[in-house]
Coordinates of C-alpha atoms in Angstrom, one line a residue:
M4 CA 1.1 -57.2 -78.2
D5 CA -1.1 -58.7 -75.5
K6 CA 1.9 -59.3 -73.3
I7 CA 3.0 -55.7 -73.7
I8 CA -0.5 -54.4 -72.7
Q9 CA -0.6 -56.8 -69.8
H10 CA 2.8 -55.7 -68.6
A11 CA 1.8 -52.0 -68.9
L12 CA -1.3 -52.6 -66.9
D13 CA 0.6 -54.4 -64.1
I14 CA 2.9 -51.3 -63.9
L15 CA 0.3 -48.6 -64.1
V16 CA -2.6 -50.1 -62.2
P17 CA -2.0 -50.8 -58.5
S18 CA -2.7 -54.2 -57.1
Y19 CA -5.3 -55.0 -54.4
Q20 CA -2.5 -55.3 -51.8
E21 CA -0.9 -52.0 -52.8
V22 CA -4.3 -50.2 -52.5
T23 CA -4.9 -51.8 -49.1
V24 CA -1.5 -50.7 -47.7
S25 CA -2.0 -47.1 -49.1
L26 CA -5.4 -46.9 -47.5
I27 CA -4.2 -48.0 -44.1
T28 CA -1.3 -45.6 -44.3
A29 CA -3.6 -42.7 -45.1
I30 CA -5.9 -43.6 -42.2
V31 CA -2.9 -43.7 -39.8
V32 CA -1.7 -40.3 -41.1
V33 CA -5.1 -38.7 -40.7
G34 CA -5.5 -40.2 -37.3
L35 CA -2.1 -38.8 -36.1
Y36 CA -3.0 -35.4 -37.6
C37 CA -6.3 -35.4 -35.7
Y38 CA -4.6 -36.4 -32.5
S39 CA -2.1 -33.6 -32.9
Q40 CA -4.8 -31.0 -33.4
Y41 CA -6.7 -32.4 -30.4
E42 CA -3.6 -32.0 -28.2
N43 CA -3.1 -28.5 -29.5
S44 CA -6.6 -27.5 -28.7
R45 CA -6.2 -28.9 -25.2
K46 CA -3.0 -27.0 -24.8
H47 CA -4.7 -23.7 -25.8
G48 CA -7.5 -24.4 -23.4
E49 CA -5.1 -24.7 -20.6
N50 CA -3.5 -21.4 -21.4
A51 CA -6.9 -19.6 -21.1
P52 CA -7.5 -17.7 -17.9
S53 CA -9.6 -19.6 -15.4
S54 CA -10.5 -19.5 -11.7
S55 CA -9.0 -21.8 -9.1
A56 CA -12.2 -23.8 -9.0
H57 CA -12.2 -24.2 -12.8
L58 CA -8.6 -25.3 -12.7
L59 CA -9.4 -28.0 -10.2
Q60 CA -12.2 -29.3 -12.4
N61 CA -10.1 -29.2 -15.5
A62 CA -8.8 -32.7 -16.4
K63 CA -6.0 -31.4 -18.6
G64 CA -2.4 -31.5 -17.4
P65 CA -1.4 -27.9 -16.4
D66 CA 2.2 -29.0 -16.2
Q67 CA 2.5 -28.5 -20.0
T68 CA 2.0 -24.8 -20.1
T69 CA 2.3 -23.5 -16.6
V70 CA 4.7 -20.6 -16.2
L71 CA 5.6 -19.2 -12.8
Q72 CA 4.6 -15.5 -12.8
G73 CA 7.4 -13.4 -11.5
V74 CA 7.5 -11.2 -8.4
G75 CA 6.7 -8.2 -10.5
N76 CA 3.1 -9.4 -10.9
L77 CA 2.5 -9.0 -7.1
D78 CA 1.6 -5.6 -5.9
W79 CA 1.8 -5.1 -2.1
R80 CA -0.1 -2.2 -0.6
S81 CA -0.3 -3.6 2.9
S82 CA 2.4 -3.1 5.5
Y83 CA 2.3 -6.8 6.3
V84 CA 3.0 -10.1 4.5
Y85 CA 1.7 -13.5 5.5
V86 CA 3.9 -16.5 5.0
I87 CA 2.0 -19.8 4.7
K88 CA 4.1 -23.0 5.0
L89 CA 2.2 -25.9 3.5
E90 CA 3.6 -29.4 4.1
L91 CA 2.5 -32.1 1.7
L92 CA 3.1 -35.3 3.6
A93 CA 1.4 -38.1 1.8
A94 CA -1.7 -39.4 -0.1
K95 CA -3.5 -42.7 -0.1
N96 CA -6.0 -44.7 -2.2
L97 CA -5.4 -42.7 -5.4
I98 CA -6.9 -43.7 -8.7
G99 CA -4.8 -46.2 -10.7
A100 CA -4.3 -44.4 -14.0
N101 CA -1.7 -46.8 -15.6
L102 CA -2.5 -50.1 -17.2
N103 CA -0.8 -52.0 -14.4
G104 CA -3.1 -50.4 -11.8
T105 CA -0.6 -47.9 -10.4
S106 CA -0.1 -44.1 -11.0
D107 CA 2.8 -41.7 -11.2
P108 CA 1.3 -38.9 -9.0
Y109 CA 2.5 -35.4 -8.4
A110 CA 0.7 -32.4 -6.8
I111 CA 0.1 -28.8 -7.9
M112 CA -0.7 -26.3 -5.2
T113 CA -2.1 -22.9 -6.2
C114 CA -2.6 -19.7 -4.1
G115 CA -3.6 -16.8 -6.2
S116 CA -1.0 -16.5 -9.0
Q117 CA 1.6 -18.6 -7.1
K118 CA 2.0 -22.2 -8.2
R119 CA 4.1 -24.9 -6.6
F120 CA 4.9 -28.4 -8.0
S121 CA 5.7 -31.4 -5.9
S122 CA 8.1 -34.1 -7.0
L123 CA 7.0 -37.1 -9.0
V124 CA 6.5 -40.4 -7.3
Q125 CA 6.6 -43.2 -9.8
G126 CA 4.4 -46.4 -9.7
S127 CA 2.5 -45.7 -6.5
R128 CA -1.1 -45.2 -5.4
N129 CA 0.0 -44.3 -1.9
P130 CA 2.8 -41.7 -2.5
M131 CA 5.0 -40.3 0.4
W132 CA 6.3 -36.8 -0.2
G133 CA 7.2 -35.0 3.0
E134 CA 7.8 -31.7 1.1
E135 CA 7.2 -28.1 2.2
F136 CA 6.0 -25.2 0.1
D137 CA 5.8 -21.4 0.9
F138 CA 3.1 -19.0 -0.2
F139 CA 3.0 -15.3 0.4
I140 CA -0.2 -13.3 0.6
E141 CA -1.3 -9.9 1.7
K142 CA -4.3 -10.7 3.9
L143 CA -6.4 -13.5 5.4
P144 CA -8.5 -15.5 4.9
T145 CA -7.3 -17.1 1.7
Q146 CA -7.7 -20.4 -0.1
I147 CA -5.1 -22.9 -1.5
S148 CA -6.2 -25.3 -4.2
L149 CA -4.5 -28.7 -4.4
A150 CA -4.8 -31.1 -7.4
I151 CA -3.0 -34.4 -7.8
Y152 CA -2.1 -35.5 -11.4
D153 CA -0.8 -38.6 -13.0
W154 CA 2.3 -38.0 -15.1
D155 CA 2.3 -39.4 -18.7
I156 CA 5.4 -39.5 -20.9
I157 CA 3.6 -38.5 -24.1
R158 CA 0.0 -37.4 -23.3
S159 CA -1.3 -34.7 -21.1
S160 CA -1.4 -35.5 -17.4
T161 CA -4.7 -36.9 -16.0
I162 CA -6.2 -35.5 -12.8
L163 CA -6.5 -38.0 -9.9
G164 CA -8.3 -35.7 -7.4
S165 CA -8.5 -32.2 -6.0
M166 CA -9.5 -30.3 -2.9
M167 CA -9.6 -26.7 -1.5
L168 CA -7.9 -25.7 1.7
E169 CA -8.9 -22.5 3.5
I170 CA -6.5 -20.6 5.7
K171 CA -8.5 -18.3 8.1
E172 CA -6.0 -17.2 10.7
E173 CA -2.4 -17.4 11.9
G174 CA -1.1 -20.4 13.6
N175 CA -0.1 -24.0 13.1
T176 CA -2.2 -27.1 12.4
D177 CA -1.6 -30.8 13.1
P178 CA -1.3 -33.2 10.1
L179 CA -4.8 -33.8 8.9
W180 CA -6.2 -36.1 6.2
Y181 CA -8.4 -34.3 3.6
T182 CA -10.7 -36.2 1.3
L183 CA -10.3 -35.5 -2.5
D184 CA -13.3 -34.9 -4.7
S185 CA -12.6 -38.3 -6.3
T186 CA -11.2 -41.4 -4.7
G187 CA -8.4 -41.0 -2.1
Q188 CA -7.1 -38.7 0.6
V189 CA -4.2 -36.3 1.1
C190 CA -2.4 -35.5 4.3
L191 CA -1.5 -31.8 4.9
R192 CA -0.1 -29.6 7.6
T193 CA 0.0 -25.8 7.6
G194 CA 1.7 -23.0 9.5
T195 CA 0.9 -19.3 9.0
K196 CA 2.8 -16.3 10.3
C197 CA 2.7 -12.6 9.7
Y198 CA 5.8 -10.5 9.0
P199 CA 5.9 -6.6 8.8
V200 CA 7.1 -5.3 5.5
S201 CA 9.6 -3.1 7.3
A202 CA 11.4 -6.2 8.5
S203 CA 11.3 -7.8 5.1
G204 CA 15.1 -7.7 4.9
S205 CA 15.1 -10.7 7.2
L206 CA 13.2 -12.8 4.7
D207 CA 15.1 -14.7 2.1
G208 CA 14.6 -15.3 -1.5
L209 CA 11.1 -14.9 -2.9
A210 CA 9.6 -14.0 0.4
G211 CA 11.9 -11.0 0.9
A212 CA 11.6 -9.9 -2.8
I213 CA 7.8 -9.9 -2.6
A214 CA 7.6 -8.2 0.8
R215 CA 9.8 -5.4 -0.4
R216 CA 7.5 -4.6 -3.3
K217 CA 5.3 -1.7 -2.0
L218 CA 4.1 0.0 -5.2
A219 CA 1.6 2.8 -4.5
E220 CA -0.3 2.4 -7.7
K221 CA -0.2 0.1 -10.8
P222 CA 1.4 1.6 -13.9
V223 CA -0.7 2.2 -16.9
A224 CA -0.2 -0.2 -19.7
T225 CA 1.9 1.3 -22.4
E226 CA 2.9 0.0 -25.8
V227 CA 6.6 -0.5 -26.1
R228 CA 7.9 -0.6 -29.6
T229 CA 10.5 -3.3 -29.3
K230 CA 10.7 -6.6 -31.2
P231 CA 9.5 -9.5 -29.0
G232 CA 11.9 -12.2 -28.3
P233 CA 11.4 -15.9 -27.3
L234 CA 10.7 -15.0 -23.7
Q235 CA 7.8 -12.8 -24.9
T236 CA 6.4 -15.2 -27.6
I237 CA 6.9 -18.4 -25.6
F238 CA 6.6 -17.4 -22.0
D239 CA 4.6 -14.2 -22.3
F240 CA 7.1 -12.2 -20.3
P241 CA 7.2 -8.3 -20.3
P242 CA 9.5 -6.6 -22.9
D243 CA 12.2 -5.9 -20.3
E244 CA 13.1 -9.6 -20.1
V245 CA 15.8 -10.1 -22.7
V246 CA 17.7 -13.3 -23.6
E247 CA 21.4 -13.1 -22.7
H248 CA 22.3 -16.7 -23.4
S249 CA 20.6 -19.7 -25.0
Y250 CA 21.5 -23.4 -25.2
S251 CA 20.2 -26.5 -26.8
C252 CA 19.8 -29.1 -24.1
A253 CA 17.4 -31.7 -22.7
M254 CA 15.5 -32.0 -19.4
E255 CA 15.8 -35.3 -17.5
R256 CA 12.7 -37.3 -16.7
S257 CA 12.0 -41.0 -17.5
F258 CA 13.7 -40.0 -20.7
L259 CA 15.3 -36.8 -22.0
Y260 CA 12.9 -34.1 -23.3
H261 CA 14.9 -32.1 -25.8
G262 CA 14.3 -28.4 -25.9
R263 CA 16.1 -25.1 -25.5
M264 CA 17.3 -23.1 -22.4
Y265 CA 17.0 -19.3 -22.3
V266 CA 18.9 -17.3 -19.7
S267 CA 18.0 -13.7 -18.8
T268 CA 19.2 -11.4 -16.0
S269 CA 16.7 -12.8 -13.5
K270 CA 15.5 -16.3 -14.7
I271 CA 16.5 -19.6 -16.3
C272 CA 13.8 -20.8 -18.7
F273 CA 13.4 -24.1 -20.5
H274 CA 10.9 -24.9 -23.3
S275 CA 10.3 -28.3 -24.9
N276 CA 7.6 -29.6 -27.3
V277 CA 8.2 -33.3 -27.8
F278 CA 5.4 -35.7 -28.8
A279 CA 2.9 -32.7 -28.6
K280 CA 3.7 -32.5 -24.9
Q281 CA 4.7 -28.9 -24.3
M282 CA 6.6 -28.0 -21.2
K283 CA 7.7 -24.6 -19.9
V284 CA 10.0 -24.3 -16.8
V285 CA 10.9 -20.9 -15.3
L286 CA 13.5 -20.9 -12.5
P287 CA 14.0 -17.5 -10.9
F288 CA 17.6 -16.8 -9.7
E289 CA 16.2 -15.7 -6.4
D290 CA 15.0 -19.3 -5.8
I291 CA 18.2 -21.0 -7.0
V292 CA 20.8 -21.9 -4.3
E293 CA 23.2 -24.2 -6.3
I294 CA 24.2 -24.8 -9.9
N295 CA 26.5 -27.9 -10.1
R296 CA 28.0 -30.2 -12.7
S297 CA 26.6 -33.7 -12.7
Q298 CA 26.2 -36.7 -14.9
H299 CA 23.2 -38.3 -16.7
A300 CA 23.4 -42.1 -17.1
F301 CA 27.1 -42.0 -16.2
I302 CA 28.2 -40.9 -19.7
N303 CA 26.2 -37.7 -20.5
P304 CA 27.5 -34.5 -18.8
A305 CA 24.6 -32.6 -17.2
I306 CA 23.9 -29.6 -15.0
T307 CA 21.8 -29.8 -11.8
I308 CA 20.0 -26.7 -10.5
I309 CA 18.9 -26.9 -6.9
L310 CA 16.2 -24.6 -5.5
R311 CA 15.6 -23.1 -2.1
P312 CA 13.5 -25.2 0.3
G313 CA 9.9 -24.3 0.2
T314 CA 9.9 -23.0 -3.4
G315 CA 8.7 -26.3 -5.0
G316 CA 8.9 -26.9 -8.7
H317 CA 8.2 -24.4 -11.4
G318 CA 6.3 -25.6 -14.5
V319 CA 6.8 -29.4 -14.2
P320 CA 7.4 -31.7 -11.3
P321 CA 11.0 -31.5 -10.0
L322 CA 13.3 -34.5 -9.3
A323 CA 13.0 -35.9 -5.8
S324 CA 15.7 -34.8 -3.3
P325 CA 16.5 -36.4 0.1
D326 CA 16.7 -32.9 1.8
G327 CA 13.3 -31.8 0.4
R328 CA 14.8 -29.3 -2.0
A329 CA 13.5 -29.2 -5.6
K330 CA 16.0 -29.8 -8.3
Y331 CA 16.1 -30.0 -12.1
K332 CA 18.7 -31.7 -14.3
F333 CA 19.6 -30.7 -17.8
A334 CA 21.8 -32.7 -20.1
S335 CA 23.0 -33.0 -23.8
F336 CA 24.7 -29.6 -23.8
W337 CA 27.1 -28.9 -26.7
N338 CA 29.7 -27.6 -24.1
R339 CA 28.5 -28.5 -20.6
N340 CA 31.4 -26.8 -18.8
H341 CA 30.9 -23.5 -20.6
A342 CA 27.2 -23.5 -20.0
C343 CA 27.6 -24.2 -16.3
R344 CA 30.1 -21.4 -15.8
T345 CA 27.7 -19.0 -17.6
L346 CA 24.8 -20.0 -15.4
Q347 CA 26.9 -19.6 -12.3
R348 CA 28.1 -16.2 -13.3
S349 CA 24.6 -15.1 -14.1
A350 CA 23.4 -16.3 -10.7
A351 CA 26.3 -14.4 -8.9
K352 CA 25.5 -11.3 -10.9
F353 CA 21.9 -11.5 -9.9
K354 CA 22.8 -11.8 -6.3
E355 CA 24.9 -8.6 -6.5
L356 CA 22.1 -6.7 -8.2
E357 CA 19.7 -8.0 -5.6
V358 CA 21.9 -6.6 -2.8
Q359 CA 22.3 -3.3 -4.7
A360 CA 18.5 -3.1 -5.3
R361 CA 17.8 -3.7 -1.6
Q362 CA 20.2 -0.8 -0.7
E363 CA 18.5 1.4 -3.3
Q364 CA 15.1 0.5 -2.0
Q365 CA 16.1 1.4 1.5
Q366 CA 17.5 4.7 0.3
S367 CA 14.4 5.4 -1.7
D368 CA 12.2 4.5 1.3
L369 CA 14.3 6.9 3.4
R370 CA 13.8 9.7 1.0
A371 CA 10.1 9.1 0.7
H372 CA 9.8 8.9 4.5
S373 CA 11.8 12.1 5.0
S374 CA 9.8 14.0 2.3
S375 CA 6.4 13.0 3.8
F376 CA 5.2 16.1 5.6
N377 CA 3.2 15.8 8.8
E378 CA 0.2 18.1 8.6
D379 CA 0.1 18.4 12.4
A380 CA 3.7 19.7 12.6
S381 CA 4.0 22.8 14.8
A382 CA 4.2 26.3 13.4
A383 CA 7.6 26.7 15.0
K384 CA 9.1 23.9 12.9
L385 CA 7.7 25.6 9.7
S386 CA 9.1 28.9 10.7
N387 CA 12.5 27.4 11.4
A388 CA 12.7 25.6 8.0
E389 CA 14.6 28.4 6.2
Y390 CA 16.8 29.0 9.3
A391 CA 17.7 25.3 9.2
L392 CA 18.4 25.7 5.5
G393 CA 21.0 28.3 6.2
E394 CA 22.6 27.2 9.4
D395 CA 23.0 23.4 8.7
D396 CA 26.4 23.0 7.0
E397 CA 26.9 19.4 8.1
I398 CA 26.9 16.7 5.4
G399 CA 24.1 14.2 5.9
Q400 CA 23.3 11.1 4.0
P401 CA 23.7 11.4 0.2
F402 CA 20.4 12.3 -1.4
I403 CA 21.4 11.5 -5.0
K404 CA 24.0 9.4 -6.9
E405 CA 27.1 11.4 -7.7
D406 CA 28.5 9.0 -10.3
V407 CA 25.6 9.3 -12.7
L408 CA 25.7 13.1 -13.0
V409 CA 26.8 14.9 -16.2
E410 CA 27.0 18.6 -16.6
I411 CA 24.4 20.0 -19.0
L412 CA 24.2 23.7 -18.4
E413 CA 26.0 26.6 -16.8
E414 CA 24.6 30.2 -16.7
K415 CA 24.9 33.5 -14.8
L416 CA 22.0 35.4 -13.2
S417 CA 21.9 38.8 -11.6
C418 CA 21.0 37.7 -8.1
T419 CA 22.6 36.0 -5.1
A420 CA 22.1 32.4 -4.0
E421 CA 19.8 33.6 -1.2
D422 CA 17.7 35.6 -3.6
F423 CA 17.6 32.6 -5.9
F424 CA 16.0 30.5 -3.1
K425 CA 13.7 33.4 -2.2
Y426 CA 12.4 34.0 -5.7
F427 CA 12.2 30.5 -7.1
L428 CA 12.1 27.9 -4.3
S429 CA 10.6 29.3 -1.1
D430 CA 7.1 28.4 0.1
E431 CA 5.9 31.9 -0.8
S432 CA 7.2 31.7 -4.3
T433 CA 4.9 30.9 -7.2
F434 CA 7.7 30.2 -9.6
T435 CA 7.1 26.4 -9.6
H436 CA 3.5 26.9 -10.6
Q437 CA 4.5 29.3 -13.4
Y438 CA 7.2 26.9 -14.7
R439 CA 4.9 24.0 -14.7
A440 CA 2.1 26.0 -16.4
E441 CA 4.6 27.0 -19.1
R442 CA 5.3 23.2 -19.6
K443 CA 1.5 22.6 -19.7
D444 CA 1.7 20.2 -16.7
Y445 CA -1.4 19.9 -14.5
D446 CA -2.6 18.5 -11.2
L447 CA 0.3 20.1 -9.5
K448 CA 0.7 19.7 -5.7
V449 CA 3.6 21.3 -3.9
E450 CA 4.2 20.4 -0.3
L451 CA 5.9 22.8 2.2
W452 CA 9.6 22.6 3.0
H453 CA 10.4 20.8 6.2
T454 CA 13.5 19.5 8.0
A455 CA 14.6 15.8 8.1
D456 CA 16.9 14.0 10.5
Q457 CA 18.6 11.9 7.9
Y458 CA 19.6 14.8 5.6
S459 CA 21.0 18.2 6.1
G460 CA 18.9 21.2 4.9
I461 CA 15.2 20.9 4.1
L462 CA 13.1 18.7 1.9
R463 CA 9.7 18.8 0.1
K464 CA 7.7 16.7 -2.4
I465 CA 6.0 17.8 -5.6
T466 CA 3.5 15.6 -7.6
M467 CA 1.9 16.4 -10.9
R468 CA 0.8 15.0 -14.3
S469 CA 3.7 15.9 -16.6
V470 CA 3.6 16.1 -20.4
C471 CA 5.8 13.5 -22.1
S472 CA 7.1 14.1 -25.6
S473 CA 8.9 10.7 -26.1
P474 CA 7.3 8.5 -28.7
M475 CA 7.6 5.5 -26.4
C476 CA 5.6 7.2 -23.6
P477 CA 2.0 8.2 -23.1
P478 CA 1.0 11.8 -23.7
D479 CA 1.3 12.5 -20.0
T480 CA 2.5 10.6 -16.9
A481 CA 2.3 10.8 -13.2
L482 CA 5.5 12.3 -11.9
T483 CA 6.9 12.6 -8.3
E484 CA 9.8 14.9 -7.6
L485 CA 11.6 15.0 -4.3
Q486 CA 13.6 18.1 -3.6
H487 CA 16.5 18.7 -1.2
A488 CA 18.0 22.1 -0.6
V489 CA 20.8 23.3 1.6
F490 CA 23.1 26.3 1.9
R491 CA 26.9 25.9 2.2
S492 CA 29.9 28.2 2.8
N493 CA 28.1 30.8 4.9
R494 CA 25.1 30.9 2.6
Q495 CA 27.2 31.7 -0.5
I496 CA 26.4 28.4 -2.2
L497 CA 22.9 26.9 -2.6
V498 CA 22.7 23.2 -3.5
L499 CA 19.3 22.0 -4.8
E500 CA 19.1 18.2 -5.5
T501 CA 16.1 16.6 -7.1
V502 CA 15.0 13.0 -7.7
Q503 CA 12.2 12.4 -10.3
Q504 CA 10.3 9.2 -10.6
A505 CA 7.9 8.7 -13.5
H506 CA 5.1 6.2 -12.9
D507 CA 3.3 5.5 -16.2
V508 CA 6.2 5.3 -18.7
P509 CA 7.7 2.0 -19.8
F510 CA 10.2 0.7 -17.2
G511 CA 9.4 3.7 -15.0
S512 CA 10.1 1.8 -11.8
Y513 CA 13.5 0.8 -13.1
F514 CA 15.2 4.2 -13.2
E515 CA 15.2 7.7 -11.6
I516 CA 16.3 11.1 -12.9
H517 CA 18.8 12.7 -10.5
A518 CA 19.7 16.4 -10.8
R519 CA 21.8 18.9 -8.9
W520 CA 21.6 22.7 -9.2
T521 CA 24.5 24.5 -7.6
V522 CA 24.0 28.3 -7.3
T523 CA 27.2 30.1 -6.3
T524 CA 27.3 33.8 -5.4
T525 CA 30.2 35.3 -7.3
A526 CA 29.5 39.1 -6.8
D527 CA 27.1 41.4 -4.9
C528 CA 24.3 40.9 -7.4
S529 CA 25.3 37.9 -9.6
C530 CA 25.6 34.1 -9.2
T531 CA 26.6 31.1 -11.3
V532 CA 24.1 28.4 -11.9
N533 CA 25.6 24.9 -12.7
V534 CA 23.2 22.1 -13.6
K535 CA 24.1 18.4 -13.6
V536 CA 21.7 15.5 -14.4
G537 CA 21.8 11.8 -14.8
A538 CA 19.7 8.6 -15.0
H539 CA 20.2 6.2 -12.2
F540 CA 19.0 2.6 -12.9
N541 CA 17.8 0.3 -10.2
K542 CA 17.7 -2.6 -12.7
W543 CA 19.4 -3.4 -16.0
L544 CA 17.5 -2.3 -19.1
P545 CA 18.3 -3.0 -22.8
M546 CA 17.7 0.7 -23.6
Q547 CA 19.8 2.3 -20.9
Q548 CA 21.9 4.4 -23.3
K549 CA 18.8 5.6 -25.1
I550 CA 17.1 6.6 -21.8
K551 CA 20.3 8.4 -20.6
A552 CA 20.5 10.4 -23.8
G553 CA 16.8 11.2 -23.8
A554 CA 16.9 12.3 -20.2
A555 CA 19.9 14.6 -20.9
V556 CA 18.1 16.3 -23.8
E557 CA 14.8 16.7 -21.9
C558 CA 16.6 18.1 -18.8
T559 CA 18.6 20.5 -20.9
K560 CA 15.3 21.9 -22.4
D561 CA 13.7 22.2 -19.0
A562 CA 16.8 23.9 -17.4
T563 CA 17.0 26.4 -20.3
L564 CA 13.3 27.2 -19.8
I565 CA 13.8 27.7 -16.1
I566 CA 16.7 30.1 -16.7
R567 CA 14.7 32.1 -19.2
L568 CA 11.7 32.4 -16.8
A569 CA 14.2 33.2 -13.9
R570 CA 15.7 36.1 -15.9
E571 CA 12.2 37.5 -16.6
I572 CA 11.3 37.4 -12.9
I573 CA 14.6 38.9 -11.8
S574 CA 14.2 41.7 -14.3
E575 CA 10.7 42.5 -13.0
N576 CA 11.6 42.4 -9.3
T577 CA 15.1 44.0 -9.3
V578 CA 15.4 47.8 -9.0
T579 CA 18.7 49.6 -8.6
S580 CA 18.4 53.0 -7.0
N581 CA 21.9 54.0 -7.8
I582 CA 21.2 53.3 -11.5
Q583 CA 18.3 55.7 -11.5
E584 CA 20.3 58.4 -9.6
N585 CA 23.4 58.2 -11.8
G586 CA 21.6 57.5 -15.1
C587 CA 23.2 54.1 -15.7
A588 CA 21.2 52.2 -18.2
P589 CA 20.0 48.8 -16.9
V590 CA 21.3 45.7 -18.6
D591 CA 18.7 43.8 -20.7
E592 CA 18.6 40.4 -19.1
K593 CA 16.1 39.0 -21.7
E594 CA 18.8 38.1 -24.1
D595 CA 18.0 35.5 -26.7
I596 CA 19.7 32.3 -25.5
E597 CA 18.4 30.2 -28.4
G598 CA 21.2 28.7 -30.4
T599 CA 23.7 29.3 -27.6
S600 CA 25.6 26.2 -26.3
P601 CA 24.3 25.3 -22.8
L602 CA 27.9 25.0 -21.6
N603 CA 28.8 28.6 -22.5
V604 CA 28.8 31.0 -19.6
I605 CA 26.7 34.0 -20.3
K606 CA 28.1 37.0 -18.3
I607 CA 25.5 39.5 -17.4
V608 CA 26.8 42.2 -15.1
P609 CA 25.1 45.6 -14.7
Q610 CA 27.2 48.5 -16.1
C611 CA 26.8 50.4 -12.8
Q612 CA 28.3 47.5 -10.9
Q613 CA 31.4 47.5 -13.1
E614 CA 31.7 51.3 -12.7
R615 CA 30.8 51.8 -9.0
G616 CA 30.3 48.3 -7.5
D617 CA 26.8 49.2 -6.2
R618 CA 24.6 46.3 -5.2
A619 CA 21.1 45.6 -6.7
I620 CA 18.3 45.9 -4.1
P621 CA 15.8 43.0 -4.4
V622 CA 12.2 44.2 -4.1
A623 CA 9.6 41.7 -2.8

């Protein structure tokens, strides 16, 4: 019995050695958990907004969570852009952060929201870089902060020193040694030059893209009811950035950091979280010049992405390149060849969209320039505006996009094309104010018609706060409408073209609403009104079809309202003397058009016109 009890105690009660091993294991697990929580708290601290000075004093490694903010965050109101070329030549006498007394230094340069990463130099306290970085600002003076960090495989990077460089004026400087706030010095050379925004087409890549952004006002933040994707949750991108392709891969450093690559229409993003070291890399297509197949360790197929000179690294230090260009290498793809072809096609598609966007911007600038009326214009030019409208039958530059137009309405009115312009579009007409008041729009400003050298006919601009009924939009939005009018075929055809740009709606800068009203005189006192509209997109959107459908519905409602108000005005201002003399009853033009298909032609012809062919006399 005693042996049975002793055997049971040996099984159920742990020995001293087992208790010791369990205790040590528990201590190790608790220590690893505390270290993981500490690293996460440091990571969140780095993501918090901070000034440049605070960033320089922060000893945490910003390479873990740094994301290059896109061009869309830069809002240029000036007509000039300054390009600063910063050359990072070398550093000396840096702190030895490794156990063997050396460091693995790399530099981060910050100018406003723009960050540039230098390449990593391993095992040196006196690194030689010889790399150039470009920054783009709106005005001088400005400051560029520079911080040098030591790269660590697992832990966050340790700061080795920092300094602040002030750029006061244009010009070039000689290579100068600057003292860091800790031990060591860094050698820099700068060159600053000013470019006019009008000549931004000569600037390549990020410089040209930034210089071409000339937004007049920042859009109001609006909630967009779309499910956020990985680019929103991980990289904090706006909702219009949508993942088109994603791949499991690894980024090459001293060893492979496994993560996932996300490809959108404008960027290649990579995210990794290995050993609590989180890394986010964002490579805009506008900075990429080459995407090539390569090898990692001679056996692992890889893809090398080479950036334009002057762009530096994005998110983490890039690999060193003999020609000074930053490059990143990604390996461990499931199908390297398929991924490489996809990336190359995405880059080529972005280049095509960039060329198209540049052409669209030039055309938009041309319309805006032509529609801007000079208050000092002579009275003779104003008096000749309507004359130019009627006499200019030459085809000028296209004002709207023909391929996006879809017919939404066709009606008949008891007036000629000339009367249509006189009653509803002329400078003396109050129809625009009546129509906008019916829609409950406000802050309406209607400029005078004027001629333009680039387009036939005349132009004007209308601005207002327009009521918006879409659930994705705010209650009202700032709206700009450019109008272009011209007579054709001996003043028998009036063509009115409009371009509407909403400023406060989601993705408002991505599309325009184009419309064409064609008023054709068919008889002495009647005309046919044909309306076509369409949404023209400057950039790709995930909700293009929904926006097109919504624009067609809203424009159909507006066109129907315009026709109804036009009939009321024509009925009030048209008197036929022959009708009164011969007792012909006037035709009621206030017919109920509700429930009638917009594409049906409503024929309204006075009875006296059918019987005698008399012409209605417009009364001012």
